[in-house]
Amino acid sequence: MKKIISVLLGLFLFAPVSYSQSAPDFTLPDLNREQVSLSDFIGQVVVVDFWATWCGPCQVEMPHLQALYDDLHEQGVQVLAISVDEARTASRVKPHVQSRGFTFPVLLDTSTEVVSRYNPQMILPYVVVVDQTGKIVYRHSGYSAGDEVELRNVVTGLIQ
């Protein structure tokens, strides 16, 4: 009985959870100060990643997001990387992104208004997958090697 409970608890804690709640819309400036809204991408699968330049695990995760974007963007997958660097460190974001060759949209949430709606604990990195209808279908906090495989499986499952 104890073993069954452990297995069920493990599945509950680590399996992707379907939230089927609408993702709160937001509008944030990108690195060129153009306004970008989540609702601009209805009809696409959107991977929303909250990160910061000072976050070590975020730096390890970001190249995996770029690979996902490169491989699946043509199939209707968008990555929105939302930097939560505060106003005094936000000037580091654009050079950081350019030096690493990231081509997906990067947005600035210097007031942390958007991240606080999605992730009040401010655990970074924090990934949310929004399906084509605007529903949250997956959430994941932190990064460990192999998380990118799970994320890719969730995303490809939505576009097949």
Short mmCIF file of C-alpha atoms in Angstrom, two decimals:
data_model
loop_
_atom_site.label_atom_id
_atom_site.label_comp_id
_atom_site.label_asym_id
_atom_site.label_seq_id
_atom_site.Cartn_x
_atom_site.Cartn_y
_atom_site.Cartn_z
CA MET A 1 0.00 0.00 0.00
CA LYS A 2 2.83 2.36 0.89
CA LYS A 3 4.47 1.66 -2.49
CA ILE A 4 1.25 2.42 -4.38
CA ILE A 5 0.87 5.72 -2.55
CA SER A 6 4.48 6.63 -3.36
CA VAL A 7 3.97 5.86 -7.06
CA LEU A 8 0.75 7.85 -7.21
CA LEU A 9 2.32 10.75 -5.35
CA GLY A 10 5.28 10.67 -7.76
CA LEU A 11 2.98 10.73 -10.77
CA PHE A 12 1.02 13.60 -9.28
CA LEU A 13 4.10 15.67 -8.49
CA PHE A 14 6.08 15.12 -11.68
CA ALA A 15 3.54 14.51 -14.45
CA PRO A 16 2.55 17.45 -16.64
CA VAL A 17 -0.70 18.86 -15.34
CA SER A 18 -3.47 20.08 -17.58
CA TYR A 19 -4.76 23.26 -15.99
CA SER A 20 -7.16 24.18 -18.78
CA GLN A 21 -7.48 27.67 -17.37
CA SER A 22 -7.14 30.66 -19.63
CA ALA A 23 -3.70 32.20 -19.56
CA PRO A 24 -3.88 35.78 -18.27
CA ASP A 25 -3.19 38.09 -21.18
CA PHE A 26 -0.36 40.57 -20.91
CA THR A 27 1.37 43.23 -22.95
CA LEU A 28 5.06 43.93 -22.45
CA PRO A 29 7.75 45.75 -24.42
CA ASP A 30 10.27 43.71 -26.36
CA LEU A 31 13.94 44.63 -26.66
CA ASN A 32 13.08 47.19 -29.37
CA ARG A 33 10.36 48.74 -27.18
CA GLU A 34 7.58 47.32 -29.37
CA GLN A 35 4.54 46.16 -27.42
CA VAL A 36 3.85 42.40 -27.58
CA SER A 37 0.77 40.69 -26.15
CA LEU A 38 0.20 37.03 -25.42
CA SER A 39 -3.11 37.33 -27.28
CA ASP A 40 -1.15 38.15 -30.46
CA PHE A 41 -0.34 34.43 -30.63
CA ILE A 42 -3.78 32.82 -30.37
CA GLY A 43 -3.73 29.84 -32.73
CA GLN A 44 -0.11 29.00 -31.86
CA VAL A 45 1.44 27.02 -29.04
CA VAL A 46 3.28 29.51 -26.85
CA VAL A 47 6.10 28.64 -24.47
CA VAL A 48 6.36 31.46 -21.94
CA ASP A 49 9.64 31.41 -20.05
CA PHE A 50 10.33 33.70 -17.10
CA TRP A 51 14.07 34.22 -16.57
CA ALA A 52 16.74 36.73 -15.50
CA THR A 53 20.31 37.49 -16.55
CA TRP A 54 21.54 36.72 -13.02
CA CYS A 55 19.82 33.29 -12.88
CA GLY A 56 22.31 30.46 -13.49
CA PRO A 57 19.73 27.73 -14.27
CA CYS A 58 18.06 30.15 -16.70
CA GLN A 59 21.32 30.45 -18.63
CA VAL A 60 21.50 26.67 -18.99
CA GLU A 61 17.85 26.42 -20.08
CA MET A 62 17.84 29.21 -22.69
CA PRO A 63 19.82 27.40 -25.43
CA HIS A 64 17.29 24.56 -25.19
CA LEU A 65 14.48 27.07 -25.75
CA GLN A 66 16.34 28.37 -28.79
CA ALA A 67 16.62 24.83 -30.17
CA LEU A 68 12.89 24.27 -29.58
CA TYR A 69 12.12 27.56 -31.32
CA ASP A 70 14.41 26.75 -34.25
CA ASP A 71 12.89 23.29 -34.70
CA LEU A 72 9.19 24.06 -34.19
CA HIS A 73 8.57 27.74 -34.98
CA GLU A 74 7.52 26.91 -38.56
CA GLN A 75 4.94 24.50 -37.12
CA GLY A 76 3.22 27.20 -35.07
CA VAL A 77 5.27 27.23 -31.87
CA GLN A 78 6.29 30.55 -30.33
CA VAL A 79 8.70 31.14 -27.47
CA LEU A 80 8.30 34.30 -25.39
CA ALA A 81 11.18 34.75 -22.96
CA ILE A 82 10.18 37.26 -20.31
CA SER A 83 13.07 38.82 -18.43
CA VAL A 84 12.26 39.77 -14.85
CA ASP A 85 15.44 41.81 -14.48
CA GLU A 86 14.57 44.95 -12.58
CA ALA A 87 14.92 48.41 -14.10
CA ARG A 88 18.52 48.89 -12.97
CA THR A 89 19.71 45.61 -14.56
CA ALA A 90 17.36 45.59 -17.57
CA SER A 91 20.02 47.30 -19.69
CA ARG A 92 21.98 44.02 -19.56
CA VAL A 93 19.22 41.98 -21.17
CA LYS A 94 19.61 43.05 -24.82
CA PRO A 95 23.41 42.57 -24.96
CA HIS A 96 23.00 39.25 -23.14
CA VAL A 97 20.44 38.00 -25.67
CA GLN A 98 22.42 39.25 -28.66
CA SER A 99 25.71 37.75 -27.48
CA ARG A 100 24.08 34.33 -27.20
CA GLY A 101 22.28 34.54 -30.54
CA PHE A 102 18.76 34.06 -29.21
CA THR A 103 16.22 34.86 -31.93
CA PHE A 104 12.92 34.30 -30.14
CA PRO A 105 11.10 37.35 -28.76
CA VAL A 106 12.41 38.60 -25.42
CA LEU A 107 10.09 40.79 -23.37
CA LEU A 108 10.81 42.96 -20.34
CA ASP A 109 8.80 42.69 -17.12
CA THR A 110 10.84 45.12 -15.01
CA SER A 111 7.92 45.74 -12.64
CA THR A 112 7.38 41.95 -12.23
CA GLU A 113 3.67 42.51 -12.76
CA VAL A 114 3.27 39.66 -15.23
CA VAL A 115 5.49 37.14 -13.48
CA SER A 116 3.62 37.72 -10.23
CA ARG A 117 0.36 36.69 -11.93
CA TYR A 118 1.85 33.47 -13.28
CA ASN A 119 4.45 32.66 -10.63
CA PRO A 120 3.96 34.54 -7.35
CA GLN A 121 6.82 32.61 -5.71
CA MET A 122 9.21 34.03 -8.36
CA ILE A 123 10.97 30.69 -8.88
CA LEU A 124 13.23 30.98 -11.92
CA PRO A 125 13.25 29.76 -14.54
CA TYR A 126 9.53 29.22 -14.79
CA VAL A 127 7.89 27.83 -17.93
CA VAL A 128 4.24 27.91 -18.92
CA VAL A 129 2.90 26.32 -22.10
CA VAL A 130 -0.23 27.88 -23.55
CA ASP A 131 -2.15 25.93 -26.18
CA GLN A 132 -3.64 27.27 -29.40
CA THR A 133 -6.85 28.30 -27.64
CA GLY A 134 -5.10 30.30 -24.91
CA LYS A 135 -5.35 27.66 -22.16
CA ILE A 136 -2.48 26.84 -19.81
CA VAL A 137 -1.62 23.18 -20.31
CA TYR A 138 1.75 22.90 -18.54
CA ARG A 139 3.78 24.64 -15.84
CA HIS A 140 7.29 23.90 -14.63
CA SER A 141 9.54 25.69 -12.16
CA GLY A 142 13.31 25.48 -12.02
CA TYR A 143 15.59 23.67 -14.43
CA SER A 144 17.35 20.32 -14.29
CA ALA A 145 19.03 18.47 -17.14
CA GLY A 146 16.34 16.60 -19.04
CA ASP A 147 13.56 19.12 -18.42
CA GLU A 148 13.93 20.23 -22.04
CA VAL A 149 12.91 16.73 -23.20
CA GLU A 150 9.69 16.87 -21.19
CA LEU A 151 8.94 20.37 -22.49
CA ARG A 152 9.54 19.31 -26.09
CA ASN A 153 7.22 16.30 -25.60
CA VAL A 154 4.45 18.54 -24.26
CA VAL A 155 4.82 21.02 -27.11
CA THR A 156 5.04 18.43 -29.90
CA GLY A 157 1.99 16.68 -28.45
CA LEU A 158 0.03 19.89 -28.96
CA ILE A 159 1.01 20.41 -32.60
CA GLN A 160 0.44 16.86 -33.86
#
